Short mmCIF file of C-alpha atoms in Angstrom, two decimals:
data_model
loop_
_atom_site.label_atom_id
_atom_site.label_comp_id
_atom_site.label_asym_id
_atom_site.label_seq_id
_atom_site.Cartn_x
_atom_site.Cartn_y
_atom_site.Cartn_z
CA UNK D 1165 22.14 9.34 -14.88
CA UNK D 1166 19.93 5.99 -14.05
CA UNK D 1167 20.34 4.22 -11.39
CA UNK D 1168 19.71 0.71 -10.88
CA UNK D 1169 16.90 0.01 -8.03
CA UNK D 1170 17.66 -3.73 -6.37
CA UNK D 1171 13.43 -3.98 -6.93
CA UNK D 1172 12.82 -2.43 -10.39
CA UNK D 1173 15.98 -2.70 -12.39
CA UNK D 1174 17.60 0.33 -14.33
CA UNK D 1175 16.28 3.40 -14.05
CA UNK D 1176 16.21 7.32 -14.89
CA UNK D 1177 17.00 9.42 -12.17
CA UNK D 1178 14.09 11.21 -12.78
CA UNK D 1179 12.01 8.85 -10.85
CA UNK D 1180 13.76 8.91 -7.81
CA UNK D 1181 14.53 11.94 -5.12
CA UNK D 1182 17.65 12.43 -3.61
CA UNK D 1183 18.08 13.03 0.20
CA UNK D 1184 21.60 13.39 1.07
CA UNK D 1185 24.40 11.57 3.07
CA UNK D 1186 23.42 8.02 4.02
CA UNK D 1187 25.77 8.15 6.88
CA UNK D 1188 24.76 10.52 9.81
CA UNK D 1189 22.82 8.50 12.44
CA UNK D 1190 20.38 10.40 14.77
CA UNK D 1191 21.84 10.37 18.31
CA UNK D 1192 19.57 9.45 21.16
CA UNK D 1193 17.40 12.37 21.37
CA UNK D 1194 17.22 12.71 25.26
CA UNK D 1195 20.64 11.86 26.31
CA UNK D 1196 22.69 13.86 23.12
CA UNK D 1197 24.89 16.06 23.77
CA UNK D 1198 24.11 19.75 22.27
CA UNK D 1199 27.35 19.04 20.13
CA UNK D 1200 26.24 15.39 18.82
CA UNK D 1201 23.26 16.86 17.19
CA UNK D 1202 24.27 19.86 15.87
CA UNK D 1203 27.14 17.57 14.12
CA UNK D 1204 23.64 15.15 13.24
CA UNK D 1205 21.64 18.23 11.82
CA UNK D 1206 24.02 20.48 10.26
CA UNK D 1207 27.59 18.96 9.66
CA UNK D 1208 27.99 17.09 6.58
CA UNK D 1209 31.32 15.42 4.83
CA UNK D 1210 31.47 16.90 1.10
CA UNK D 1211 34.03 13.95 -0.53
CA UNK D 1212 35.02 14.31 -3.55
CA UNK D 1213 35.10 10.20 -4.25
CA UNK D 1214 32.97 7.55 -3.24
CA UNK D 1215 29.62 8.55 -1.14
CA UNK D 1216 27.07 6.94 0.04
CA UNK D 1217 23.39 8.39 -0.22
CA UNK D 1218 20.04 7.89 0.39
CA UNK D 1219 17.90 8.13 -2.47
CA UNK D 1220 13.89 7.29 -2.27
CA UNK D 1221 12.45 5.99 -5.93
CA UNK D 1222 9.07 7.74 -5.68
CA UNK D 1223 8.24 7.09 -9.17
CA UNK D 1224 8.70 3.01 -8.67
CA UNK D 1225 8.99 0.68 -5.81
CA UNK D 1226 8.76 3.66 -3.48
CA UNK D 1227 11.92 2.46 -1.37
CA UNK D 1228 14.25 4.50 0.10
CA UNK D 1229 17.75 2.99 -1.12
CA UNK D 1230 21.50 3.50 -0.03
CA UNK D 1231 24.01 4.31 -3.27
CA UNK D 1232 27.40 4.20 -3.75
CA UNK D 1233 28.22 6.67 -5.86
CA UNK D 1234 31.36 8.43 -7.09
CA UNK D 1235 30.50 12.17 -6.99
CA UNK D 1236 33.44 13.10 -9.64
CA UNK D 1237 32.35 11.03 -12.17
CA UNK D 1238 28.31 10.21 -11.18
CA UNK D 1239 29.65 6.53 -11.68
CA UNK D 1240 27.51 4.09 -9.07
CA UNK D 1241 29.02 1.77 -7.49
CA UNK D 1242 26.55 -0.22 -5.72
CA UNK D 1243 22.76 0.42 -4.71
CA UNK D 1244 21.39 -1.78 -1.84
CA UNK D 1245 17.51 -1.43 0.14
CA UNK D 1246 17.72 1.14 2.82
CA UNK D 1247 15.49 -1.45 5.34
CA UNK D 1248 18.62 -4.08 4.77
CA UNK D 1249 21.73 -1.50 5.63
CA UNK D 1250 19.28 -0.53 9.03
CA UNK D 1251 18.62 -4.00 9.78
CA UNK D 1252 22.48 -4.82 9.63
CA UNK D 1253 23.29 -1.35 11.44
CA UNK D 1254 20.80 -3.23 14.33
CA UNK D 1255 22.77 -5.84 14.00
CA UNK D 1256 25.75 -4.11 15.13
CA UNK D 1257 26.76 -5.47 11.67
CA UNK D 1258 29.42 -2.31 9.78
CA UNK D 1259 27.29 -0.65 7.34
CA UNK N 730 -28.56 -7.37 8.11
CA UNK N 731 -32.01 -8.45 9.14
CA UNK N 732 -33.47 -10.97 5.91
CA UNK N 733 -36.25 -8.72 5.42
CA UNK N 734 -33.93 -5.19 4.59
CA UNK N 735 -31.64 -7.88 2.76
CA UNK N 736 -34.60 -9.03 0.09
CA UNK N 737 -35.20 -5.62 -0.03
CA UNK N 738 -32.19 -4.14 -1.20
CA UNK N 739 -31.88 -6.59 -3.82
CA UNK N 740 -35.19 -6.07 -4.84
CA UNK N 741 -34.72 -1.92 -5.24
CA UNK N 742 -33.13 -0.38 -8.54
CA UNK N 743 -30.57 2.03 -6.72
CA UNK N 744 -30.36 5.84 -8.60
CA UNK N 745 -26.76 5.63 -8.10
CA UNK N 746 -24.98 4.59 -11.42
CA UNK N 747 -21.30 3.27 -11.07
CA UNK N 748 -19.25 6.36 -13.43
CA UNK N 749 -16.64 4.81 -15.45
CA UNK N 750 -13.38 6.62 -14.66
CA UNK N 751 -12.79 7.54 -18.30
CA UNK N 752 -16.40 9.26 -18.72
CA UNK N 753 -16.13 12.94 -19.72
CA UNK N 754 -12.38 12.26 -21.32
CA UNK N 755 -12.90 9.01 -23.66
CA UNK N 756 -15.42 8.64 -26.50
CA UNK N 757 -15.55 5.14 -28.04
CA UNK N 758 -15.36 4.87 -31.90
CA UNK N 759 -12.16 5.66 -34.30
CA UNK N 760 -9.55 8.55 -33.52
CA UNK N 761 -6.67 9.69 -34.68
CA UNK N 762 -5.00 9.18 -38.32
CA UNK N 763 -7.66 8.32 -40.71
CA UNK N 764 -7.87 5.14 -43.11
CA UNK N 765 -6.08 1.80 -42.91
CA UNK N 766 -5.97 -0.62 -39.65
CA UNK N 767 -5.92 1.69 -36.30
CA UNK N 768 -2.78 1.33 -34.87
CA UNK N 769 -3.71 0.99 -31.19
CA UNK N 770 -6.72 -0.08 -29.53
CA UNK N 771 -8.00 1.54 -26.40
CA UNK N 772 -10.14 -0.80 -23.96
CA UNK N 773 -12.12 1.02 -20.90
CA UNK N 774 -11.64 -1.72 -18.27
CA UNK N 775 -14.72 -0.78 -16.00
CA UNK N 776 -16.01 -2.57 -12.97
CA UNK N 777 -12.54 -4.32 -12.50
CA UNK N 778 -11.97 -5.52 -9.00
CA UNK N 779 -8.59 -4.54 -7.59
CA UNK N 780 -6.89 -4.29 -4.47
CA UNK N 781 -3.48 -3.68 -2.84
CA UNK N 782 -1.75 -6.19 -0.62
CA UNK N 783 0.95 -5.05 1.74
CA UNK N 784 2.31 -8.62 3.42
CA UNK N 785 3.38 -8.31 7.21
CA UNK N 786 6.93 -8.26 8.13
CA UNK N 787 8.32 -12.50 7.81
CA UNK N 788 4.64 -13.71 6.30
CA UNK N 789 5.04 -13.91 2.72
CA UNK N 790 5.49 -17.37 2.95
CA UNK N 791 2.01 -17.88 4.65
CA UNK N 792 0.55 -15.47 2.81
CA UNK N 793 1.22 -17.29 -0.63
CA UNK N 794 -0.30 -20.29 1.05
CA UNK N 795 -3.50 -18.48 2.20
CA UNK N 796 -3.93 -16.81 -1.53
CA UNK N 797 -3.60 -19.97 -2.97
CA UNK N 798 -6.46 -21.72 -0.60
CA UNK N 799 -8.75 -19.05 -0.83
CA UNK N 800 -8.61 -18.13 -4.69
CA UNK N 801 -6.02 -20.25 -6.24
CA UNK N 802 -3.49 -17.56 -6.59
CA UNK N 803 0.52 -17.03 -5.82
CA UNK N 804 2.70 -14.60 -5.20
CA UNK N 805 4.37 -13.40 -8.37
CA UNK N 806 8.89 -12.19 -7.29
CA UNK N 807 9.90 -8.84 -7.97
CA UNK N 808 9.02 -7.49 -11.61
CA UNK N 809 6.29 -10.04 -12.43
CA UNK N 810 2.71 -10.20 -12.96
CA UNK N 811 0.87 -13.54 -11.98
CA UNK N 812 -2.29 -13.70 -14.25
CA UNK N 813 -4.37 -16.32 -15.32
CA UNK N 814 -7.57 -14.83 -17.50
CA UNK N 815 -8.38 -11.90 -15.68
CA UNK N 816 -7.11 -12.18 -12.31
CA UNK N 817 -4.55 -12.97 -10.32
CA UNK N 818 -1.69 -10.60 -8.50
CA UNK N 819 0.72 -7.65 -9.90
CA UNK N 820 4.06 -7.25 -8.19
CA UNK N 821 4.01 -3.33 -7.11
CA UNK N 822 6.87 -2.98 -5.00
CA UNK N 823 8.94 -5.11 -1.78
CA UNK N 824 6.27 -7.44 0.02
CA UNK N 825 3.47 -5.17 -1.82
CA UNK N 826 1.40 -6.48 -4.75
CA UNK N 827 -2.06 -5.36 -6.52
CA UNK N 828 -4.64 -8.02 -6.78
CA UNK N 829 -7.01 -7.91 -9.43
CA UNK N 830 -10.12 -10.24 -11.00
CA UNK N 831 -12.72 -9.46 -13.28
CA UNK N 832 -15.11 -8.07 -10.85
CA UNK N 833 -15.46 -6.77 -7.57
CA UNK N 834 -17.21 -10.00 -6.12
CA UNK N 835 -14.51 -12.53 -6.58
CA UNK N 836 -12.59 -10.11 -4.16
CA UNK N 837 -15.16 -10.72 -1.38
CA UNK N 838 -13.65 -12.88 1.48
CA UNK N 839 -9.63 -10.92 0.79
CA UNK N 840 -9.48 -9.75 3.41
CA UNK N 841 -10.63 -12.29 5.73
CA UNK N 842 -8.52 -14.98 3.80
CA UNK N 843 -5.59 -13.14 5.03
CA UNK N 844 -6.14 -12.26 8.28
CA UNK N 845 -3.02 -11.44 10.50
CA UNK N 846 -0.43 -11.89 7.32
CA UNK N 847 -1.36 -8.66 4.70
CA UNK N 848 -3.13 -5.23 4.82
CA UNK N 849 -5.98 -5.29 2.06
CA UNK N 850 -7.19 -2.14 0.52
CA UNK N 851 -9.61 -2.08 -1.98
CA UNK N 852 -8.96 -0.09 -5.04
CA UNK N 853 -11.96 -0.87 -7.51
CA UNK N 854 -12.32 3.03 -7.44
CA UNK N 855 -9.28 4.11 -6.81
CA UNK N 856 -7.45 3.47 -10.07
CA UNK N 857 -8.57 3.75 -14.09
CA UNK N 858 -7.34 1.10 -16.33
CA UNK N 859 -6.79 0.95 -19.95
CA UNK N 860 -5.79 -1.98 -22.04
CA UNK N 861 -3.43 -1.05 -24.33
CA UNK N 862 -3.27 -3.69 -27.45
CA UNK N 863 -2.96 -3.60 -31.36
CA UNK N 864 0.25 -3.65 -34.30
CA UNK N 865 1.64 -0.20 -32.41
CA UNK N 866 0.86 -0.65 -28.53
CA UNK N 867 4.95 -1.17 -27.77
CA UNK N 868 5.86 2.03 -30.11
CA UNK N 869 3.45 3.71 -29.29
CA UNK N 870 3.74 2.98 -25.19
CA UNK N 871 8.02 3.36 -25.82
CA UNK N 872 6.76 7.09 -26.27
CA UNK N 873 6.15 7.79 -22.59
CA UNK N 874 7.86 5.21 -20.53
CA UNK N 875 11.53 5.63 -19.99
CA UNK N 876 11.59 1.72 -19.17
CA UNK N 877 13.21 -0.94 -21.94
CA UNK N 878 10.07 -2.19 -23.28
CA UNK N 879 11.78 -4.42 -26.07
CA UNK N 880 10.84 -8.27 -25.38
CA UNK N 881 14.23 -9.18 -24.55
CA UNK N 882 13.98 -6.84 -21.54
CA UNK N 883 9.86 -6.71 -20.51
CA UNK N 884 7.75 -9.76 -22.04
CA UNK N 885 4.68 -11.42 -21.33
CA UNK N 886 3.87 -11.62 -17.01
CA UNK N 887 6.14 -8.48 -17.12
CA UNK N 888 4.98 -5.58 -14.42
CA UNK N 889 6.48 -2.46 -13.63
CA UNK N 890 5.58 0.40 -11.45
CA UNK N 891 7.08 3.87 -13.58
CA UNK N 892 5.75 7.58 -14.39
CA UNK N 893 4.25 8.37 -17.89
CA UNK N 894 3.82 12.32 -18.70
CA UNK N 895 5.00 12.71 -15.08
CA UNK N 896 1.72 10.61 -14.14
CA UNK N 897 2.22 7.26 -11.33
CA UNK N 898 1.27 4.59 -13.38
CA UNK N 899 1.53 0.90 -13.24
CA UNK N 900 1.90 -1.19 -16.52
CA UNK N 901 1.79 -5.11 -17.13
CA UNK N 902 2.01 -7.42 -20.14
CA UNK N 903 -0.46 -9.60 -20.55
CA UNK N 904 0.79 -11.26 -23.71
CA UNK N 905 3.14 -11.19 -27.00
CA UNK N 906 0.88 -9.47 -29.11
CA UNK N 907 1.43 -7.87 -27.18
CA UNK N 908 -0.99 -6.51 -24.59
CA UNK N 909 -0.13 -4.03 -21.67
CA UNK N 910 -2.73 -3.12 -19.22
CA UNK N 911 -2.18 0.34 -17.57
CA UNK N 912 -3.57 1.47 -14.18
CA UNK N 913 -3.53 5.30 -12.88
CA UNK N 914 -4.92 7.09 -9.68
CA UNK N 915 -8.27 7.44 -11.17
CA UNK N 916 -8.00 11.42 -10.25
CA UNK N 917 -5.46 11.35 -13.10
CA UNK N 918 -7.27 10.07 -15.51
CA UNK N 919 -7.95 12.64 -17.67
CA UNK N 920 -4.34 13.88 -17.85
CA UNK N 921 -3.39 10.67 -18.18
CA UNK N 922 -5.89 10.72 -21.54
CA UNK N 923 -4.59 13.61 -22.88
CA UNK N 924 -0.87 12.21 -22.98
CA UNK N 925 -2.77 8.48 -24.14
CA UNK N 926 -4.74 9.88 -27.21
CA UNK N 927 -2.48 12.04 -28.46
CA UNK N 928 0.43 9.47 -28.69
CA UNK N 929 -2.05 7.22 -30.07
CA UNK N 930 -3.61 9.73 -32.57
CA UNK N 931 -0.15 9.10 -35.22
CA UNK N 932 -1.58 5.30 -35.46
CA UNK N 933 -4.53 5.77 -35.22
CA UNK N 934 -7.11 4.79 -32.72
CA UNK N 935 -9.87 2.92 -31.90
CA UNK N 936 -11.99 3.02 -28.28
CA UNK N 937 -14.13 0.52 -27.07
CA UNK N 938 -15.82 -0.51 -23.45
CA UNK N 939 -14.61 -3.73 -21.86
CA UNK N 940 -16.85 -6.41 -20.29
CA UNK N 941 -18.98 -4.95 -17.79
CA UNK N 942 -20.61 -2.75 -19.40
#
């Protein structure tokens, strides 16, 4: 599998580590409830389809990136910089 | 500095030799397959000045400015070395590049040129370089990075930041020949030799000392 890095350009997997689901977003520590972050630390969505990950190239640029992949078929769909799907989440932008 | 302890230090022969990264791994001379042209040529790039640049958030534009004032320099995108002779700046990753010159002086001042727009880090001993050149450098090199090294895909002012035998290492063309430089931790160096010589030794290989030394 390679995936293509928006910095570096095509690459083997090898070089990168994976993390997990790109989606979960850490409730406000304080003010969760009990339930919010045990659904933030433990649940996780296992689609079989399209999912979006966070992967970190450690080998390269040494961003963390969001991918689009399709987990049937290890087919990617779209990579984009971590720091830019944040910035739009602050934004209040969908991402 | 008082003048006096300043005339003095340049007066006084220090004991402390500068130890090239390579010493204890790489002997100079031929290696490798015997007779005919050696394939690859190995230059020890010692007392190379280098340092890391890490641009603050919204001041790359600024910071190209300053770079160009103080030591006629810009900011090469995404992929891209900017070189002219021996110095200039290596694209290492988002708003992050490696500077590097032909010795540690023309470095002096960085820092202070870019005040308030980048982080500077000096990395004179922090990394080992090697210049890879001769007929073989691109086969030989195509045996340990897993990134498209053909000319249609990384050419001349080409830079890329990639693992060889597992090892960080960052690579650059310098020219068609063509001519990659390669730059390592300098704690790796030796395993980084051990995977360099003996994908070299098929060719054939020759070892020399660059300037400054």
């Amino acid at each position: 599998m390679r995936i293509r890095c928006p910095h570096c350009g095509e690459r083997d997997n090898g070089e990168f580590s994976y993390l997990g689901d790109a989606a979960p977003v850490r409730p406000d520590g304080p003010n969760a409830s009990a339930e919010a972050m045990h659904d933030y630390v433990y649940l996780r969505d296992n689609p079989a389809g399209l999912h979006r990950e966070l992967w970190y190239h450690a080998a390269g640029c040494r961003s963390w990136l969001v991918v689009t992949r399709d987990t049937r078929s290890h087919e990617i769909h779209e990579v984009a910089p971590a720091r830019d799907v944040a910035l739009s989440r602050r934004r209040g932008e969908v991402a | 500095m008082s003048d006096v302890a300043m005339v003095g230090a340049e007066k006084l022969e220090s004991i402390w030799k500068p130890r090239s990264a390579w010493a204890g791994y790489a002997r100079a001379g031929r290696h490798g397959r015997t007779g005919g042209e050696a394939g690859i040529t190995l230059t020890l790039r010692d007392e190379v000045g280098l340092a890391t640049l890490i641009v603050a958030d919204g001041k790359e534009a600024a910071l190209d400015r300053a770079l160009e004032a103080s030591h006629g320099w810009s900011l090469p995108e995404a992929g891209r070395a900017a070189l002219a002779g021996e110095e200039g700046l290596i694209w290492s990753g988002p708003g992050q590049w490696l500077a590097i010159a032909g010795t540690r002086r023309r470095l002096d001042g960085l820092a202070d040129a870019v005040t308030g727009l980048a982080s500077v880090t000096d990395q004179s001993d922090g990394r080992a370089l090697v210049r890879v050149s001769g007929p073989c450098a691109r086969e030989m090199l195509s045996k340990g990075v897993a990134i498209d090294l053909h000319p249609r895909a990384f050419r001349a002012g080409s830079a890329a930041v990639t693992s060889i035998a597992h090892i960080g290492a960052q690579l650059w063309q310098r020219d068609d020949a063509p001519t990659y430089d390669l730059a390592v931790a300098r704690s790796f160096a030796g395993s980084f030799w051990s995977w360099l010589s003996h994908a070299a030794a098929e060719f054939g290989y020759g070892v020399e000392h660059g300037p400054g030394r």
